[in-house]
mmCIF file of C-alpha atoms and ligand atoms in Angstrom:
data_model
loop_
_atom_site.group_PDB
_atom_site.id
_atom_site.type_symbol
_atom_site.label_atom_id
_atom_site.label_comp_id
_atom_site.label_asym_id
_atom_site.label_seq_id
_atom_site.Cartn_x
_atom_site.Cartn_y
_atom_site.Cartn_z
ATOM 1 C CA UNK F 1 -6.529 -10.901 -6.840
ATOM 2 C CA UNK F 2 -4.704 -8.186 -8.099
ATOM 3 C CA UNK F 3 -0.931 -7.337 -6.412
ATOM 4 C CA UNK F 4 0.727 -3.525 -6.370
ATOM 5 C CA UNK F 5 4.077 -3.415 -6.573
ATOM 6 C CA UNK F 6 5.369 -0.636 -4.304
ATOM 7 C CA UNK F 7 8.497 1.140 -5.803
ATOM 8 C CA UNK F 8 9.551 3.262 -2.740
ATOM 9 C CA UNK F 9 12.634 1.257 -2.055
ATOM 10 C CA UNK F 10 14.461 1.378 -5.501
ATOM 11 C CA UNK F 11 13.482 5.088 -4.651
ATOM 12 C CA UNK F 12 15.411 3.661 -1.635
ATOM 13 C CA UNK F 13 18.765 2.671 -3.424
ATOM 14 C CA UNK F 14 19.281 5.605 -5.777
ATOM 15 C CA UNK F 15 18.814 8.423 -2.969
ATOM 16 C CA UNK F 16 21.489 6.516 -0.679
ATOM 17 C CA UNK F 17 24.139 7.957 -2.573
ATOM 18 C CA UNK F 18 22.036 10.693 -4.512
ATOM 19 C CA UNK F 19 22.401 9.322 -8.253
ATOM 20 C CA UNK F 20 20.484 9.193 -10.976
ATOM 21 C CA UNK F 21 19.607 5.294 -11.174
ATOM 22 C CA UNK F 22 18.187 2.769 -10.228
ATOM 23 C CA UNK F 23 15.270 4.165 -12.393
ATOM 24 C CA UNK F 24 11.961 4.033 -10.714
ATOM 25 C CA UNK F 25 10.802 4.723 -14.390
ATOM 26 C CA UNK F 26 12.285 1.327 -15.728
ATOM 27 C CA UNK F 27 11.610 -0.284 -12.306
ATOM 28 C CA UNK F 28 7.388 1.285 -13.375
ATOM 29 C CA UNK F 29 7.273 0.052 -16.887
ATOM 30 C CA UNK F 30 9.445 -3.812 -16.134
ATOM 31 C CA UNK F 31 7.169 -4.349 -12.592
ATOM 32 C CA UNK F 32 4.278 -3.350 -15.439
ATOM 33 C CA UNK F 33 5.335 -5.814 -18.159
ATOM 34 C CA UNK F 34 6.002 -8.643 -15.471
ATOM 35 C CA UNK F 35 2.498 -8.362 -14.933
ATOM 36 C CA UNK F 36 2.012 -5.427 -11.777
ATOM 37 C CA UNK F 37 -1.370 -4.808 -11.921
ATOM 38 C CA UNK F 38 -0.851 -0.939 -10.178
ATOM 39 C CA UNK F 39 2.263 1.084 -9.164
ATOM 40 C CA UNK F 40 2.694 1.984 -5.878
ATOM 41 C CA UNK F 41 4.442 4.771 -3.923
ATOM 42 C CA UNK F 42 4.757 6.615 -1.374
ATOM 43 C CA UNK F 43 6.076 10.407 -1.490
ATOM 44 C CA UNK F 44 6.588 10.613 2.250
ATOM 45 C CA UNK F 45 6.140 14.158 4.527
ATOM 46 C CA UNK F 46 10.675 13.838 4.284
ATOM 47 C CA UNK F 47 11.401 12.450 0.949
ATOM 48 C CA UNK F 48 13.035 9.969 1.974
ATOM 49 C CA UNK F 49 12.967 7.618 -1.365
ATOM 50 C CA UNK F 50 10.105 8.964 -3.485
ATOM 51 C CA UNK F 51 10.546 12.309 -4.686
ATOM 52 C CA UNK F 52 7.840 14.545 -5.882
ATOM 53 C CA UNK F 53 9.715 14.678 -10.181
ATOM 54 C CA UNK F 54 8.748 10.732 -10.057
ATOM 55 C CA UNK F 55 5.221 11.140 -9.338
ATOM 56 C CA UNK F 56 5.086 13.522 -12.481
ATOM 57 C CA UNK F 57 7.517 11.077 -14.698
ATOM 58 C CA UNK F 58 5.308 8.075 -13.727
ATOM 59 C CA UNK F 59 1.977 9.500 -13.965
ATOM 60 C CA UNK F 60 1.890 9.641 -18.147
ATOM 61 C CA UNK F 61 3.898 6.758 -18.622
ATOM 62 C CA UNK F 62 2.161 3.978 -16.433
ATOM 63 C CA UNK F 63 0.379 1.557 -18.534
ATOM 64 C CA UNK F 64 -2.128 0.343 -15.035
ATOM 65 C CA UNK F 65 -2.282 3.016 -12.739
ATOM 66 C CA UNK F 66 -0.462 5.233 -10.147
ATOM 67 C CA UNK F 67 -1.388 4.521 -6.234
ATOM 68 C CA UNK F 68 -0.027 7.417 -4.081
ATOM 69 C CA UNK F 69 0.003 6.714 -1.097
ATOM 70 C CA UNK F 70 -0.241 9.922 1.387
ATOM 71 C CA UNK F 71 -0.218 11.795 5.115
ATOM 72 C CA UNK F 72 -3.353 13.486 4.589
ATOM 73 C CA UNK F 73 -1.984 16.399 5.018
ATOM 74 C CA UNK F 74 -2.661 19.728 2.673
ATOM 75 C CA UNK F 75 0.988 19.347 1.534
ATOM 76 C CA UNK F 76 0.739 16.584 -0.046
ATOM 77 C CA UNK F 77 -3.298 17.294 -1.226
ATOM 78 C CA UNK F 78 -2.422 19.864 -3.125
ATOM 79 C CA UNK F 79 0.117 17.328 -4.798
ATOM 80 C CA UNK F 80 -2.443 14.922 -5.509
ATOM 81 C CA UNK F 81 -4.329 17.370 -6.776
ATOM 82 C CA UNK F 82 -1.869 18.572 -9.669
ATOM 83 C CA UNK F 83 -0.814 14.761 -10.331
ATOM 84 C CA UNK F 84 -3.839 13.489 -10.629
ATOM 85 C CA UNK F 85 -2.820 9.661 -9.976
ATOM 86 C CA UNK F 86 -5.644 7.287 -10.264
ATOM 87 C CA UNK F 87 -5.994 5.640 -6.475
ATOM 88 C CA UNK F 88 -4.411 7.884 -3.247
ATOM 89 C CA UNK F 89 -4.409 5.579 -0.160
ATOM 90 C CA UNK F 90 -4.620 7.634 3.180
ATOM 91 C CA UNK F 91 -1.143 6.583 5.570
ATOM 92 C CA UNK F 92 -0.535 8.201 8.678
ATOM 93 C CA UNK F 93 3.245 9.092 9.157
ATOM 94 C CA UNK F 94 5.647 9.953 12.048
ATOM 95 C CA UNK F 95 8.773 11.449 10.914
ATOM 96 C CA UNK F 96 11.196 9.922 13.166
ATOM 97 C CA UNK F 97 9.227 6.531 11.889
ATOM 98 C CA UNK F 98 10.801 3.605 10.268
ATOM 99 C CA UNK F 99 8.123 2.319 8.238
ATOM 100 C CA UNK F 100 3.998 3.012 8.121
ATOM 101 C CA UNK F 101 3.861 1.960 12.299
ATOM 102 C CA UNK F 102 0.151 1.315 12.407
ATOM 103 C CA UNK F 103 -3.389 2.409 10.768
ATOM 104 C CA UNK F 104 -5.325 5.759 10.512
ATOM 105 C CA UNK F 105 -7.232 6.456 14.009
ATOM 106 C CA UNK F 106 -10.213 7.416 10.915
ATOM 107 C CA UNK F 107 -12.269 7.769 14.518
ATOM 108 C CA UNK F 108 -10.158 9.741 16.210
ATOM 109 C CA UNK F 109 -8.973 12.064 12.982
ATOM 110 C CA UNK F 110 -12.825 11.487 11.394
ATOM 111 C CA UNK F 111 -13.319 15.210 9.832
ATOM 112 C CA UNK F 112 -9.562 15.482 8.414
ATOM 113 C CA UNK F 113 -10.038 12.500 6.391
ATOM 114 C CA UNK F 114 -13.347 12.750 5.481
ATOM 115 C CA UNK F 115 -12.419 16.812 4.147
ATOM 116 C CA UNK F 116 -9.615 15.891 2.336
ATOM 117 C CA UNK F 117 -11.482 12.063 1.172
ATOM 118 C CA UNK F 118 -13.875 14.400 -0.592
ATOM 119 C CA UNK F 119 -11.873 16.698 -2.544
ATOM 120 C CA UNK F 120 -9.833 13.598 -3.546
ATOM 121 C CA UNK F 121 -13.392 12.016 -4.903
ATOM 122 C CA UNK F 122 -14.470 15.718 -6.313
ATOM 123 C CA UNK F 123 -11.287 14.866 -8.263
ATOM 124 C CA UNK F 124 -11.956 11.467 -9.645
ATOM 125 C CA UNK F 125 -9.436 10.302 -7.516
ATOM 126 C CA UNK F 126 -10.397 6.395 -6.135
ATOM 127 C CA UNK F 127 -9.829 6.935 -2.031
ATOM 128 C CA UNK F 128 -8.659 4.127 0.395
ATOM 129 C CA UNK F 129 -8.196 4.000 4.091
ATOM 130 C CA UNK F 130 -5.173 2.863 5.552
ATOM 131 C CA UNK F 131 -5.911 0.998 8.954
ATOM 132 C CA UNK F 132 -5.735 -1.853 11.415
ATOM 133 C CA UNK F 133 -8.399 -5.053 10.659
ATOM 134 C CA UNK F 134 -10.627 -2.916 13.609
ATOM 135 C CA UNK F 135 -14.578 -2.736 13.392
ATOM 136 C CA UNK F 136 -14.668 1.019 14.377
ATOM 137 C CA UNK F 137 -12.011 1.958 12.000
ATOM 138 C CA UNK F 138 -14.118 0.286 9.434
ATOM 139 C CA UNK F 139 -17.347 1.578 10.218
ATOM 140 C CA UNK F 140 -16.136 5.025 10.222
ATOM 141 C CA UNK F 141 -14.212 4.953 7.120
ATOM 142 C CA UNK F 142 -17.923 3.372 5.211
ATOM 143 C CA UNK F 143 -20.060 6.542 7.505
ATOM 144 C CA UNK F 144 -16.957 9.448 5.527
ATOM 145 C CA UNK F 145 -17.322 7.724 2.150
ATOM 146 C CA UNK F 146 -13.918 6.049 1.526
ATOM 147 C CA UNK F 147 -14.694 3.581 -0.882
ATOM 148 C CA UNK F 148 -11.467 1.731 -0.444
ATOM 149 C CA UNK F 149 -10.067 0.737 2.941
ATOM 150 C CA UNK F 150 -6.712 -1.288 2.697
ATOM 151 C CA UNK F 151 -5.795 -3.280 5.954
ATOM 152 C CA UNK F 152 -2.674 -2.978 7.754
ATOM 153 C CA UNK F 153 -1.277 -6.239 7.867
ATOM 154 C CA UNK F 154 2.128 -5.806 8.953
ATOM 155 C CA UNK F 155 1.084 -6.645 12.848
ATOM 156 C CA UNK F 156 0.334 -9.830 11.144
ATOM 157 C CA UNK F 157 3.505 -10.845 9.895
ATOM 158 C CA UNK F 158 5.432 -9.419 12.634
ATOM 159 C CA UNK F 159 4.514 -12.046 15.252
ATOM 160 C CA UNK F 160 6.598 -14.538 15.718
ATOM 161 C CA UNK F 161 4.484 -16.511 17.738
ATOM 162 C CA UNK F 162 1.436 -18.803 15.473
ATOM 163 C CA UNK F 163 -0.661 -18.590 17.835
ATOM 164 C CA UNK F 164 -0.299 -15.198 18.166
ATOM 165 C CA UNK F 165 0.120 -14.902 14.596
ATOM 166 C CA UNK F 166 -3.820 -17.388 13.752
ATOM 167 C CA UNK F 167 -5.541 -15.105 15.826
ATOM 168 C CA UNK F 168 -4.580 -11.868 13.703
ATOM 169 C CA UNK F 169 -5.380 -13.619 10.941
ATOM 170 C CA UNK F 170 -8.475 -14.658 11.857
ATOM 171 C CA UNK F 171 -9.294 -10.635 13.118
ATOM 172 C CA UNK F 172 -8.245 -9.897 9.415
ATOM 173 C CA UNK F 173 -9.827 -12.515 7.934
ATOM 174 C CA UNK F 174 -13.482 -11.029 9.923
ATOM 175 C CA UNK F 175 -13.139 -7.332 9.352
ATOM 176 C CA UNK F 176 -12.353 -8.062 4.858
ATOM 177 C CA UNK F 177 -16.190 -10.250 4.947
ATOM 178 C CA UNK F 178 -17.823 -6.905 7.684
ATOM 179 C CA UNK F 179 -16.147 -4.245 5.268
ATOM 180 C CA UNK F 180 -17.328 -6.619 1.952
ATOM 181 C CA UNK F 181 -20.674 -6.507 3.446
ATOM 182 C CA UNK F 182 -20.365 -2.889 3.878
ATOM 183 C CA UNK F 183 -20.225 -2.717 0.341
ATOM 184 C CA UNK F 184 -16.627 -1.342 0.804
ATOM 185 C CA UNK F 185 -13.131 -2.884 -2.374
ATOM 186 C CA UNK F 186 -11.054 -3.936 -0.309
ATOM 187 C CA UNK F 187 -7.523 -4.382 0.373
ATOM 188 C CA UNK F 188 -5.012 -5.181 2.593
ATOM 189 C CA UNK F 189 -0.441 -4.559 2.448
ATOM 190 C CA UNK F 190 2.110 -4.635 4.780
ATOM 191 C CA UNK F 191 5.432 -6.689 5.176
ATOM 192 C CA UNK F 192 4.049 -9.133 3.513
ATOM 193 C CA UNK F 193 6.926 -11.782 2.097
ATOM 194 C CA UNK F 194 6.411 -14.662 -0.051
ATOM 195 C CA UNK F 195 6.023 -16.732 3.158
ATOM 196 C CA UNK F 196 3.774 -15.097 4.561
ATOM 197 C CA UNK F 197 1.066 -13.734 2.257
ATOM 198 C CA UNK F 198 -0.293 -17.077 1.837
ATOM 199 C CA UNK F 199 -3.109 -17.055 4.394
ATOM 200 C CA UNK F 200 -3.890 -13.449 3.982
ATOM 201 C CA UNK F 201 -4.231 -13.793 -0.074
ATOM 202 C CA UNK F 202 -6.917 -17.078 0.205
ATOM 203 C CA UNK F 203 -9.294 -14.953 2.090
ATOM 204 C CA UNK F 204 -11.332 -14.275 -1.788
ATOM 205 C CA UNK F 205 -12.931 -10.863 -1.193
ATOM 206 C CA UNK F 206 -9.501 -9.197 -1.123
ATOM 207 C CA UNK F 207 -8.735 -7.111 -4.380
ATOM 208 C CA UNK F 208 -5.231 -6.427 -4.152
ATOM 209 C CA UNK F 209 -2.303 -5.752 -2.084
ATOM 210 C CA UNK F 210 0.346 -3.969 -1.734
ATOM 211 C CA UNK F 211 3.848 -5.366 -1.458
ATOM 212 C CA UNK F 212 6.830 -3.447 -1.593
ATOM 213 C CA UNK F 213 10.092 -4.728 0.548
ATOM 214 C CA UNK F 214 9.758 -8.055 0.282
ATOM 215 C CA UNK F 215 9.787 -8.350 -3.308
ATOM 216 C CA UNK F 216 12.774 -5.561 -4.189
ATOM 217 C CA UNK F 217 15.167 -7.978 -1.493
ATOM 218 C CA UNK F 218 14.569 -10.251 -3.788
ATOM 219 C CA UNK F 219 14.736 -9.105 -6.829
ATOM 220 C CA UNK F 220 18.279 -8.210 -5.266
ATOM 221 C CA UNK F 221 18.831 -12.275 -5.502
ATOM 222 C CA UNK F 222 16.657 -12.933 -8.434
ATOM 223 C CA UNK F 223 16.422 -10.418 -10.567
ATOM 224 C CA UNK F 224 12.852 -7.816 -10.538
ATOM 225 C CA UNK F 225 10.329 -9.539 -12.748
ATOM 226 C CA UNK F 226 11.232 -12.530 -11.595
ATOM 227 C CA UNK F 227 10.565 -11.240 -7.793
ATOM 228 C CA UNK F 228 7.074 -9.491 -8.930
ATOM 229 C CA UNK F 229 6.562 -12.773 -10.645
ATOM 230 C CA UNK F 230 7.413 -15.408 -8.457
ATOM 231 C CA UNK F 231 5.243 -13.275 -5.900
ATOM 232 C CA UNK F 232 2.260 -12.964 -8.172
ATOM 233 C CA UNK F 233 2.285 -17.268 -8.689
ATOM 234 C CA UNK F 234 2.000 -17.337 -4.727
ATOM 235 C CA UNK F 235 -0.831 -15.029 -4.557
ATOM 236 C CA UNK F 236 -2.315 -17.411 -6.724
ATOM 237 C CA UNK F 237 -1.111 -21.132 -5.837
ATOM 238 C CA UNK F 238 -2.552 -20.090 -2.123
ATOM 239 C CA UNK F 239 -5.953 -19.266 -3.519
ATOM 240 C CA UNK F 240 -6.318 -22.896 -5.237
HETATM 241 N N1 PXP J 301 0.973 -0.514 2.039
HETATM 242 C C1 PXP J 301 0.579 0.280 2.825
HETATM 243 C C2 PXP J 301 -0.536 1.535 2.799
HETATM 244 C C3 PXP J 301 2.374 1.298 2.608
HETATM 245 O O1 PXP J 301 2.322 2.030 3.886
HETATM 246 C C4 PXP J 301 3.784 0.074 2.473
HETATM 247 C C5 PXP J 301 4.398 0.732 2.728
HETATM 248 O O2 PXP J 301 4.821 1.315 2.192
HETATM 249 C C6 PXP J 301 3.746 -1.227 2.309
HETATM 250 C C7 PXP J 301 1.354 -1.041 1.539
HETATM 251 C C8 PXP J 301 4.144 -1.847 1.474
HETATM 252 O O3 PXP J 301 4.577 -2.484 2.500
HETATM 253 P P1 PXP J 301 5.735 -3.466 2.140
HETATM 254 O O4 PXP J 301 6.660 -2.559 1.802
HETATM 255 O O5 PXP J 301 6.366 -3.693 3.493
HETATM 256 O O6 PXP J 301 5.846 -4.624 1.387
#
């Protein structure tokens, strides 16, 4: 199972003071050296962390691949077509939210997401749709031609009631199998940390986990590369 390291919150620290440090490029380079399989970043409409120039700086220098998370808007589409990341993950975005809440409603926004997906695919970009573990959303994603889905694990991560968390995990397991059988590549992410990633990492059909906040938080105390390696160790050990 691959690990995509989300470096948004390195930029959050930089933007808090308007400095040019911590360096996004150093974060990405060191993450790759530590074993990250891809570098994930979210260019939000309000530019609260990543800035446009970060994408242009990183793209030619990444050794792995860039996974750009973005809203399904014309503004973001134009940027993606200019930067040409290897992967784009379409996410829902609301200006007032603290982080990405919920998945895309691919059923309701079918036409708009289909058009953006088709345009990105024509440019050679692999498109992933960030969706809740829901059969209808998987069906719609498959129907509009997305090759990849990313299952939103935020609800699973936030649940404190163990019975409810187990039920949500079972839903993620079932939907992963369902999507995998349809031929979709299945990624997962959001809210995963060092003690809840294990059950998700046991789901063999998952291709890649995208994790950010928990790794940046851990890095404050043990260092960036160690925090990434520790997450990889958690993933590996739960698969044995
Ligand atoms: N995957 C997607 C699609 C996201 O939007 C985010 C948050 O930017 C993540 C994964 C990473 O979430 P977290 O920072 O909670 O690990």
